[in-house]
XYZ file of C-alpha atoms in Angstrom:
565
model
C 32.363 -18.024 -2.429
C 28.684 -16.243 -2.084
C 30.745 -13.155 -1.281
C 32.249 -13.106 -4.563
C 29.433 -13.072 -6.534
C 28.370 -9.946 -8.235
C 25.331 -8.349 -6.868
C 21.937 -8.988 -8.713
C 20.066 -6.009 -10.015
C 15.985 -6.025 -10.058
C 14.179 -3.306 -10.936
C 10.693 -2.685 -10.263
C 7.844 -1.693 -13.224
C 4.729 -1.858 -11.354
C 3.623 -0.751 -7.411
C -0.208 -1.538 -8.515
C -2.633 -2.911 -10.707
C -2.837 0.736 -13.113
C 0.495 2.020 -12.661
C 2.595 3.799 -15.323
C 1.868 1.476 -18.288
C 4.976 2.362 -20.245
C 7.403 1.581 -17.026
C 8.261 -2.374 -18.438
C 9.670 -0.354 -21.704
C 11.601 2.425 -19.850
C 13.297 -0.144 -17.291
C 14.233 -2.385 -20.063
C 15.606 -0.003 -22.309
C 17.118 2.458 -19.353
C 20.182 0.819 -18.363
C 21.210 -2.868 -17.248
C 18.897 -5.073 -15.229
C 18.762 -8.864 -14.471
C 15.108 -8.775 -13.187
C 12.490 -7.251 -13.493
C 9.250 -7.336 -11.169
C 6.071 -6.076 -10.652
C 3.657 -6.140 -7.587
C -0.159 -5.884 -9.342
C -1.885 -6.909 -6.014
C -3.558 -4.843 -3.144
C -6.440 -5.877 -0.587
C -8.934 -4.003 -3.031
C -6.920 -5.589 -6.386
C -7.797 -8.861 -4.877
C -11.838 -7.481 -4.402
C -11.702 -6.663 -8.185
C -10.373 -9.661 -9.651
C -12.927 -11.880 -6.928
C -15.623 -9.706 -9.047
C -13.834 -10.420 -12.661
C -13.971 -14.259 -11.703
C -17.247 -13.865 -11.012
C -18.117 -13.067 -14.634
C -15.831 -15.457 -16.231
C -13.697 -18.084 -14.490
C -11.125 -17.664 -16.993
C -10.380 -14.473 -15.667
C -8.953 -13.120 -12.401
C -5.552 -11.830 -13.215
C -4.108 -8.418 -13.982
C -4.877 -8.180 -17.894
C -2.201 -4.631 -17.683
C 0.645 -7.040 -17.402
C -0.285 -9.415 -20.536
C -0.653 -6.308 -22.513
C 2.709 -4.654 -21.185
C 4.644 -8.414 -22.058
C 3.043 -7.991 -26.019
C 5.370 -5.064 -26.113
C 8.083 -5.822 -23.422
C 8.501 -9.814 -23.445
C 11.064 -9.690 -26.384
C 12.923 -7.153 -25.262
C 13.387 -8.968 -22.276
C 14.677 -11.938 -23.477
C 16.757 -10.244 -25.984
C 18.637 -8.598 -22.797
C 18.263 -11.677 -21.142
C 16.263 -10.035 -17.931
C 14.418 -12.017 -16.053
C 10.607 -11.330 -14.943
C 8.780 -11.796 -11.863
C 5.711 -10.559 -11.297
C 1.952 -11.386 -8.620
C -0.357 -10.406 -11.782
C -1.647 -13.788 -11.324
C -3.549 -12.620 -9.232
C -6.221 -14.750 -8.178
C -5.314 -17.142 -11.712
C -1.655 -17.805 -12.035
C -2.373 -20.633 -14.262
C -4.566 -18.703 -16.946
C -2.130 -15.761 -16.911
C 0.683 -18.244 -17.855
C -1.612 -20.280 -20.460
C -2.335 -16.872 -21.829
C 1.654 -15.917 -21.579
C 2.179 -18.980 -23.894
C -0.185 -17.780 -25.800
C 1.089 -14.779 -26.266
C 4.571 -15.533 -26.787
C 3.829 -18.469 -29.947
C 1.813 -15.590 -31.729
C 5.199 -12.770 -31.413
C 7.347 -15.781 -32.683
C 9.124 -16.020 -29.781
C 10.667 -18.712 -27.031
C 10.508 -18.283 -23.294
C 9.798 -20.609 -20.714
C 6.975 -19.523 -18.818
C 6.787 -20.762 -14.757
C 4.179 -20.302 -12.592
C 3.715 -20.425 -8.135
C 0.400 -21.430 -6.929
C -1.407 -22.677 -4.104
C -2.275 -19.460 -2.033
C -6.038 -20.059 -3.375
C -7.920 -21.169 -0.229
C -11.344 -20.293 -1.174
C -12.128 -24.343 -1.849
C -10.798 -25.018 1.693
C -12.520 -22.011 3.907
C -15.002 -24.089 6.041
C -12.062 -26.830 6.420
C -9.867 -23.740 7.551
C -12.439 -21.799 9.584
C -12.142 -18.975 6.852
C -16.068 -18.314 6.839
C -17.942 -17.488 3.605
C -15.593 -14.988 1.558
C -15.884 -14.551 -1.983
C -11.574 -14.537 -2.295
C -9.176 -16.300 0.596
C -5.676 -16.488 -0.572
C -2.434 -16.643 1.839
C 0.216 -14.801 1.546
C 2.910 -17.075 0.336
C 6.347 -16.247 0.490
C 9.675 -16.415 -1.963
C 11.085 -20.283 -2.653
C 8.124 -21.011 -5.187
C 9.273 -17.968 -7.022
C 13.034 -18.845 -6.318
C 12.696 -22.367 -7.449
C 11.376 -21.667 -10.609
C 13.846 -19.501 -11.731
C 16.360 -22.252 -10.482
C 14.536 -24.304 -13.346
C 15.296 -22.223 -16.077
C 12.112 -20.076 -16.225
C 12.455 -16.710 -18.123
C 8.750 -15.520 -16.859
C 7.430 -16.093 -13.451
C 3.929 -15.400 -12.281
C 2.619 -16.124 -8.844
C -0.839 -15.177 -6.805
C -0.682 -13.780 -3.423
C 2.764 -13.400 -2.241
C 3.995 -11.343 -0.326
C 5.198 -7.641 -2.201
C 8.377 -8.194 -1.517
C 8.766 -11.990 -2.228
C 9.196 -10.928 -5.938
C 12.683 -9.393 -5.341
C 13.502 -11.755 -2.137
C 12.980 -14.980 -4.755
C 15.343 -13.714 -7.528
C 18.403 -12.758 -4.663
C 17.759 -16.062 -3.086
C 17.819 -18.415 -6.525
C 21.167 -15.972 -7.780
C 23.650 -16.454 -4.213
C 21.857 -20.004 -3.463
C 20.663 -18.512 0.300
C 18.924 -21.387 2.151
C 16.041 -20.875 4.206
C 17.893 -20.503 7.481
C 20.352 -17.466 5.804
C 17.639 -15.180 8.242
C 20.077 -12.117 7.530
C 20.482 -12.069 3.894
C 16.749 -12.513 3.492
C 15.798 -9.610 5.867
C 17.939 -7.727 3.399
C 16.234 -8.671 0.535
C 13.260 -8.289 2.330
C 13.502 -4.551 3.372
C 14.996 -4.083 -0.354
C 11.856 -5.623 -1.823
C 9.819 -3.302 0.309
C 11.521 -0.242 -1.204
C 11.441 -0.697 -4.311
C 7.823 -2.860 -4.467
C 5.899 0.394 -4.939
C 7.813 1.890 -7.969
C 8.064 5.591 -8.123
C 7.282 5.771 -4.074
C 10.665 5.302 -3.462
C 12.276 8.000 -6.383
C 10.764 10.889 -5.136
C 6.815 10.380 -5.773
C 4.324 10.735 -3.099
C 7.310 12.871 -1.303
C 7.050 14.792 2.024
C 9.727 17.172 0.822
C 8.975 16.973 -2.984
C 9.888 20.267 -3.878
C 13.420 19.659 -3.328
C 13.406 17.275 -6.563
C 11.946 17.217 -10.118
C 9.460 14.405 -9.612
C 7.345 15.028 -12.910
C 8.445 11.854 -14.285
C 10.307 9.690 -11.696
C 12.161 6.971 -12.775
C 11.240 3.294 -11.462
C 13.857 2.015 -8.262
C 16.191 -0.022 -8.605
C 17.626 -2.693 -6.026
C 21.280 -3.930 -6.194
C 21.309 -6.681 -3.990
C 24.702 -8.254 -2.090
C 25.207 -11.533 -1.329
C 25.443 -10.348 2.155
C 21.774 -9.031 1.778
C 22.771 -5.963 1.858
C 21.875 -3.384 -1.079
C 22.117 -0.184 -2.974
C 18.917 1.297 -3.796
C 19.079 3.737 -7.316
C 17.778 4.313 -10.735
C 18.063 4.580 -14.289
C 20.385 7.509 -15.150
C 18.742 10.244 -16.847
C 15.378 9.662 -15.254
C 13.355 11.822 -13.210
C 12.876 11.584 -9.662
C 15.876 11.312 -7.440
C 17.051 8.598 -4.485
C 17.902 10.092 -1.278
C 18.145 8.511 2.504
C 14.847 10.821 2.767
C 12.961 8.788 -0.271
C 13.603 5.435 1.189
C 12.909 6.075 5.047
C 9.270 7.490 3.634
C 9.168 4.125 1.625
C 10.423 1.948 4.819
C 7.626 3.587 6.624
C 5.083 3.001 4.035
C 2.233 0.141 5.764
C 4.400 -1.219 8.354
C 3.470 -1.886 12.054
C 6.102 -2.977 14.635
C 9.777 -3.145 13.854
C 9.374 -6.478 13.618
C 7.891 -6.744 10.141
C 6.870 -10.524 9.685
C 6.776 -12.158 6.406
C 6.460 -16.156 5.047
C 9.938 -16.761 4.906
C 11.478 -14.511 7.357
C 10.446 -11.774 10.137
C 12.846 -8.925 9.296
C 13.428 -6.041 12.135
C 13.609 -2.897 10.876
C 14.794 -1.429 14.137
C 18.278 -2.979 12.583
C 17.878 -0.974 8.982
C 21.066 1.228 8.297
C 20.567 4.123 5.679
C 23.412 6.248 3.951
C 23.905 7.737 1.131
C 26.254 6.437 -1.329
C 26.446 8.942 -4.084
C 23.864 10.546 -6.027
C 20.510 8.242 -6.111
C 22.431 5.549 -4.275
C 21.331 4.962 -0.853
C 22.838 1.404 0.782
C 20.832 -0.037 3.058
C 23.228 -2.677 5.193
C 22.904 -3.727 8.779
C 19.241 -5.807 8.820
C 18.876 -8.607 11.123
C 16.278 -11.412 10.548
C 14.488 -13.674 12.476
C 12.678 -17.286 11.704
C 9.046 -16.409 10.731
C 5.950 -16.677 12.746
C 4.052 -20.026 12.148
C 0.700 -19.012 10.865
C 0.682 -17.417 7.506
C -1.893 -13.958 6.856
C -4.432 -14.390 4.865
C -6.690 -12.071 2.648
C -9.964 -12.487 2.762
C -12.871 -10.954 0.538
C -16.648 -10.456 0.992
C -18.776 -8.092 -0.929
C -20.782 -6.344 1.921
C -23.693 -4.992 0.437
C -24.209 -1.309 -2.518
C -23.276 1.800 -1.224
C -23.943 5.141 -2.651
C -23.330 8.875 -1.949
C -24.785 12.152 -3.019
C -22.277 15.734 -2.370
C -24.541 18.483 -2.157
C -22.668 22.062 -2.448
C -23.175 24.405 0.408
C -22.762 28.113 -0.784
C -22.205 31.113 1.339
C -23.613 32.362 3.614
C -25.342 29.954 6.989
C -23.409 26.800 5.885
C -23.864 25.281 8.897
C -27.553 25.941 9.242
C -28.080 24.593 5.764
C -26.499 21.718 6.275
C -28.904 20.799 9.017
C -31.720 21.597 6.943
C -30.400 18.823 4.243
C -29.741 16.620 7.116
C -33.661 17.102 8.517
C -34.800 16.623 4.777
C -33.352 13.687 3.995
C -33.426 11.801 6.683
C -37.455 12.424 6.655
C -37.503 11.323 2.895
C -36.225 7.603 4.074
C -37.422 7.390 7.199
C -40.209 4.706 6.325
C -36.961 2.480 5.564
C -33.606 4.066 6.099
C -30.520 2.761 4.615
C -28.628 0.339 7.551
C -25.517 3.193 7.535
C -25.973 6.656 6.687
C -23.025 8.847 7.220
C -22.603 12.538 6.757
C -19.418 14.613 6.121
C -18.930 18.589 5.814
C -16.036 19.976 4.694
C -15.551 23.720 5.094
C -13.886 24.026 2.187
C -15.386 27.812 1.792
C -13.510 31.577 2.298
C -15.325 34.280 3.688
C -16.124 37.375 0.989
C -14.940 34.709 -1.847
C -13.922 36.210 -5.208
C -14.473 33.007 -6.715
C -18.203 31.111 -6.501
C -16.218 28.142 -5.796
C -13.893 29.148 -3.172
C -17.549 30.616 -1.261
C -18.877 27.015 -1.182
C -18.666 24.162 1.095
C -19.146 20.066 0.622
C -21.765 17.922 2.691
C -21.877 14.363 1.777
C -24.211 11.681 2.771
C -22.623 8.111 1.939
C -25.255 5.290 2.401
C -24.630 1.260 2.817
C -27.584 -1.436 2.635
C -27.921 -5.229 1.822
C -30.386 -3.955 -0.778
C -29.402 -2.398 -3.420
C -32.739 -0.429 -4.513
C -32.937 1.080 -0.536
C -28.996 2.624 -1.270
C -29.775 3.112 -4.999
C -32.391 4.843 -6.483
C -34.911 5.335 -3.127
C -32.111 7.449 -1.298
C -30.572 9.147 -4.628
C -34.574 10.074 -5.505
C -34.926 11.523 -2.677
C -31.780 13.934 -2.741
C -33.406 14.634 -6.299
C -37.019 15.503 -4.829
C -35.408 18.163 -1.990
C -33.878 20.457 -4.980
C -36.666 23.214 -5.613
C -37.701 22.596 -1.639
C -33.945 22.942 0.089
C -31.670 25.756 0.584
C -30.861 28.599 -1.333
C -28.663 27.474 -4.077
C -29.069 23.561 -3.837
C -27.276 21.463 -6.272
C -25.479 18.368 -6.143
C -21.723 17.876 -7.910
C -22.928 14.948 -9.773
C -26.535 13.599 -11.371
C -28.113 10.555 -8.734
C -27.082 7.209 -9.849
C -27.413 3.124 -8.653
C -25.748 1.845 -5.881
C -22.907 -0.088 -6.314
C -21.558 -2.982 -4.468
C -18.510 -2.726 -2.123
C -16.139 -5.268 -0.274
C -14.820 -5.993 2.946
C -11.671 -6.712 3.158
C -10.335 -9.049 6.918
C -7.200 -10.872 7.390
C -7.102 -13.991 8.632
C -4.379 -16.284 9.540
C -3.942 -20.729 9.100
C -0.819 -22.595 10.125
C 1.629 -22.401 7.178
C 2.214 -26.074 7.772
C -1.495 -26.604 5.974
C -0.640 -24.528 2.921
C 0.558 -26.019 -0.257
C 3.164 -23.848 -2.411
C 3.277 -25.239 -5.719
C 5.669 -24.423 -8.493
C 4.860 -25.169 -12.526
C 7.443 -25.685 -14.919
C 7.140 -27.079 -18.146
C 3.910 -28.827 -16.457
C 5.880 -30.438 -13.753
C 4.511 -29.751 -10.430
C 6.651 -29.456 -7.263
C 5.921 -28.944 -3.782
C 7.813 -26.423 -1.693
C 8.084 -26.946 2.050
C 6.965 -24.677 4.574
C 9.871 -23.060 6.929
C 11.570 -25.743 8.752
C 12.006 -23.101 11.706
C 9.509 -20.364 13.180
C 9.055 -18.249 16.298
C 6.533 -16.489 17.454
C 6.254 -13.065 17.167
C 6.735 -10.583 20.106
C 6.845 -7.519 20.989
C 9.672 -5.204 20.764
C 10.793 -3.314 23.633
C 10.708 0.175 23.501
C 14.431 1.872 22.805
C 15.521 4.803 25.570
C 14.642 8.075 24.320
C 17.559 10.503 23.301
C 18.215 13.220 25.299
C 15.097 16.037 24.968
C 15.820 19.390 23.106
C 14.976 22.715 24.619
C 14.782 26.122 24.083
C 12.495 28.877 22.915
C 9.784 27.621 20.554
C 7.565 29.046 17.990
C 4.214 27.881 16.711
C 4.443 26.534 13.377
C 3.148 23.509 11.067
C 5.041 19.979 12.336
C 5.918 19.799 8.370
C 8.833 22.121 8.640
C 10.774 20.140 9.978
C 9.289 16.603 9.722
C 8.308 14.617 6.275
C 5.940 11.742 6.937
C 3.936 8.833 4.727
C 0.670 6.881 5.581
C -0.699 4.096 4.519
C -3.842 1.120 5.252
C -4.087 -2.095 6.265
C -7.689 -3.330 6.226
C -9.511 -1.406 8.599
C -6.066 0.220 10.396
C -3.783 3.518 8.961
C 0.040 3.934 9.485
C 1.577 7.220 9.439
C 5.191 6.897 9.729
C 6.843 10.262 10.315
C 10.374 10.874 10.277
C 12.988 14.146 10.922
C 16.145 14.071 8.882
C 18.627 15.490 11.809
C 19.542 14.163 15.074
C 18.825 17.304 17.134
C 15.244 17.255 15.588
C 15.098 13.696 16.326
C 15.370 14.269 20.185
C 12.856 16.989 19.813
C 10.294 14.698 17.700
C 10.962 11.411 19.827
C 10.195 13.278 23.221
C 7.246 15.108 21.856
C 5.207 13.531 19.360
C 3.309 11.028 22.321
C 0.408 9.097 21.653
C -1.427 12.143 23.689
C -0.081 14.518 21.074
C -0.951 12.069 17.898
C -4.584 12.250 19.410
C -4.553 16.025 19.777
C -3.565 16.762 16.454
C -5.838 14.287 14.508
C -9.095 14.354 16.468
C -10.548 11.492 13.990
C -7.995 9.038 16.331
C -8.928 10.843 19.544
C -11.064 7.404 20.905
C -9.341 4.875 18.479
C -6.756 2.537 19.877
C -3.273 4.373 18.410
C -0.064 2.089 19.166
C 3.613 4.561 18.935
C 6.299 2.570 17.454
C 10.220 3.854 18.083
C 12.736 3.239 15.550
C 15.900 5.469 16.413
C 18.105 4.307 13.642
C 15.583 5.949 11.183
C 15.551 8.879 13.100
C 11.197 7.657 12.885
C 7.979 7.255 14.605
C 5.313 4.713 13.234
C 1.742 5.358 14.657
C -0.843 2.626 13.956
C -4.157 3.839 14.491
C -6.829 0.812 14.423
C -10.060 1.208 12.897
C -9.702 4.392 11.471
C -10.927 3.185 8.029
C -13.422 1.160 9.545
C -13.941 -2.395 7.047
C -10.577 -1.296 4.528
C -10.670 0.516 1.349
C -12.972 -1.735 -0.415
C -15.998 -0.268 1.996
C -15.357 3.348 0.957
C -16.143 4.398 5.220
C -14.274 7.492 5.022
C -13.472 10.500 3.044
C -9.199 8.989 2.513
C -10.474 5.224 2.723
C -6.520 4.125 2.088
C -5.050 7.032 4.579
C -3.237 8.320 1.827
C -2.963 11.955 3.080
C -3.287 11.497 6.899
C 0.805 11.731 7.211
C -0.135 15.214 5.045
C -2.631 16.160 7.333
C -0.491 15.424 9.976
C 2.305 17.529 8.832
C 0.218 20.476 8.746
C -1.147 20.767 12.049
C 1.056 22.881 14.399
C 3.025 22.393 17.082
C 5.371 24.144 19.361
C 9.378 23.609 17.497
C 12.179 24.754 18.714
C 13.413 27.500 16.818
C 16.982 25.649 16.535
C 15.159 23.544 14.540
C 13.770 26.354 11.893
């Protein structure tokens, strides 16, 4: 009977807190949909609503999303689309009082649900969570599942997982049960395709000149009861959906191929990719597991003010200038020097430079202290006081300012037997249970290695032939790198080693890097641990989310078989 049902379609409006405002409008009015989600949260997200709580306890959720339901919520319920969506943030309950609000004043009806209970922050010392400002676990997709199953129309939850918001609707529309592992790895690696929008039409691209990607469309999943799907888009939109889009996006922040969620561990070593038709890529073939028994769990501090000054370097004796601003400084503060200093030149400059900019370089000093006046004004008075006493040509890209505060960002991880989901409907309150089945996680064992290609080589950037996409995870960076034949697949899977990672990103050269083999993607997933030292929220290096290392990556050359060019 579940095989007879038609497939559900969800389409995706939001990858962060500040994405394209206008996407709720475009997927409404694009084409046919029966959800519609959007993932608002991220490990700095959850920093800045901590912060906005802070202020006013009233506060805490996405405000973006109320404002985008003032002009989408009718439309919605006209078309009768559902919507799912995390902007609860770290207040579920004042984004759906507000919801209510919101939807007496437009003169309209809609039941408005909410999922709770991921807020640990009044249990910490019971849990052994120590003293953050937010803790919230990751809950998974049966709160958001159950409320639909009551009738909601709107659905807001906290901290779930990303791809709970699509998992939820597939498992409330074919009635999957908590032991249908399968189906819910499908929905799983569906929901983390689609879960940051534009990502997986063509934006943030390896190979984006091969598609117009001004103004991609949002993805769409069609999901089987099977748990299989067809990823696509709005026609008429930008962007396009190709195998190539969603392997970057299956890469994007993953670890192992076992990628573990609430609900279910899904393996990804079992993902099948082919293309359909134009922007339709199915995605069949995923096996799932029982999930681990402790749930993750984001935790929050603010760490102290940091505060950075870029001085510009032109010409001539960079380096030797450089020094002499590093000598300077470091005198000026010496009577109390900020706890972390940390400088950073890029030789961004061209010898015999038509262009003053093009002649200069970048040094930058980024300072952390507990106190904000020793990483406010006493170091950015300082870099003030060296400017008629430096190098020739001293200035600064931007006047001295305060120090501001910055977050650390650490997961930690309870038994998902002592965390409460909670689902709100109509002010009735019901518990959801936790899994009735989990397994620990463990490693998987490395696949043989294809056959190695030979034959005569030439020197040339690794991009040519491979695309890659990086990502964070607190303190650790992915960079998931992929080839899209299988002769440069035995060539990439023999030859990109750990050794070879290290050689061709010194930055990871004496960081623990971990090479993870997934054949059926044609893919390689290096994690490299520590790289950003304490996450994003800390600002500790130049690409605090790893954005670009895949990019970096891509451009460093290696030895490729001409075959392959």
């Amino acid at each position: 009977m579940l095989a007879a049902m038609s497939a559900i379609r969800i389409g995706n409006c939001s990858g962060f807190y500040g994405d394209r405002f206008g996407a709720v409008r475009e997927m409404l009015t694009g084409g046919p949909l029966d959800v519609l989600t959007g993932d608002y949260l991220a490990e700095l997200t959850m920093l800045i609503l901590g912060r906005d709580r802070m202020k006013d306890p009233r506060r805490g959720y996405a405000k973006t999303f109320l404002r985008q339901m003032e002009d989408g919520l009718g439309l919605a319920l006209d078309r009768g689309v559902k919507i799912v969506a995390n902007a609860g943030g770290l207040n579920p309950a004042g984004l759906a009082d507000a919801l209510r609000e919101l939807t007496a004043g437009l003169g309209l009806t809609a039941r408005i649900a909410h999922v709770e209970g991921d807020d640990l922050i009044g249990r910490v010392d019971e849990l052994g969570l120590g003293k953050p400002l937010t803790a919230n676990a990751y809950l998974g997709a049966w709160g958001i599942a159950e409320c639909l199953k009551a009738g909601a129309d709107v659905v807001v939850t906290g901290r779930v997982t990303d791809a709970s918001v699509v998992v939820g609707p597939a498992a409330a529309h074919f009635g999957w049960g908590p032991a249908d592992y399968d189906q819910l790895a499908g929905a799983v690696v569906a929901g983390h395709v689609i879960e940051c929008g534009a990502q997986a039409t063509g934006g943030n691209y390896a190979f984006f000149a091969e598609h117009d990607i001004r103004h991609p469309g949002f993805p769409i999943a069609e999901i089987n009861a099977d748990g299989s799907s067809v990823i696509t888009k709005h026609p008429g939109t930008g962007g396009a959906v190709t195998v190539g889009t969603v392997t970057a996006q299956l890469l994007y922040e993953i670890g192992s191929a076992r990628y573990a969620g609430p609900d279910v561990t899904a393996r990804f070593d079992t993902v099948s990719l082919s293309q359909e038709d134009v922007d339709r890529v199915r995605i069949s073939g995923v096996r799932g597991e029982a999930p681990p028994p402790t749930l993750k769990v984001s935790l929050n501090t603010l760490g102290g003010f940091r505060n950075e000054m870029v001085f510009v370097l032109t010409g001539l004796d960079i380096e030797a200038k450089a020094e002499l601003v590093k000598e300077q400084m470091t005198e000026a503060f010496a009577a109390r020097p900020p706890a972390e200093v940390r400088w950073t030149l890029a030789r961004t400059d061209h010898p015999d430079a038509a262009v003053q900019e093009e002649a200069s370089a970048f040094l930058r000093c980024a300072v952390k202290d507990s106190d904000q006046k020793v990483a406010g004004r006493a170091f950015s008075s300082a870099a003030v006081e060296i400017a008629l006493a430096s190098y020739p040509g001293f200035h600064v890209t931007a006047p001295p300012g305060d120090a501001s505060p910055f977050g650390l960002f650490t997961p930690g991880y309870v038994d998902a037997k002592l965390v409460e989901q909670l689902t709100v409907v109509d002010g009735v309150r019901t518990v959801i249970p936790p899994a009735p089945e989990v397994r620990e996680l463990e490693p998987v064992p490395a696949p043989p290695l294809p056959e190695p290609l030979s034959g005569p080589t030439r020197n040339v950037p690794l991009g040519l032939v491979a695309g890659a996409r990086s990502g964070d995870k607190g303190g650790d960076a992915n960079v998931g790198v992929w080839v899209r034949t299988e002769a440069a697949w035995r060539w990439l899977a023999n030859t990109l080693t750990v050794d070879e990672f290290r050689l061709l990103l010194p930055e990871t050269a004496d960081l623990p890097v971990t090479r993870h083999v997934l054949p059926n993607l044609f893919a390689l997933n290096f994690v490299v641990s520590g790289l950003l030292g304490d996450g994003v929220a800390a600002q500790a290096r130049f690409d605090p989310q790893a954005k670009a290392v895949g990019e970096w990556l891509r451009s460093r050359h290696m030895d490729i078989p001409e075959a392959l060019l």
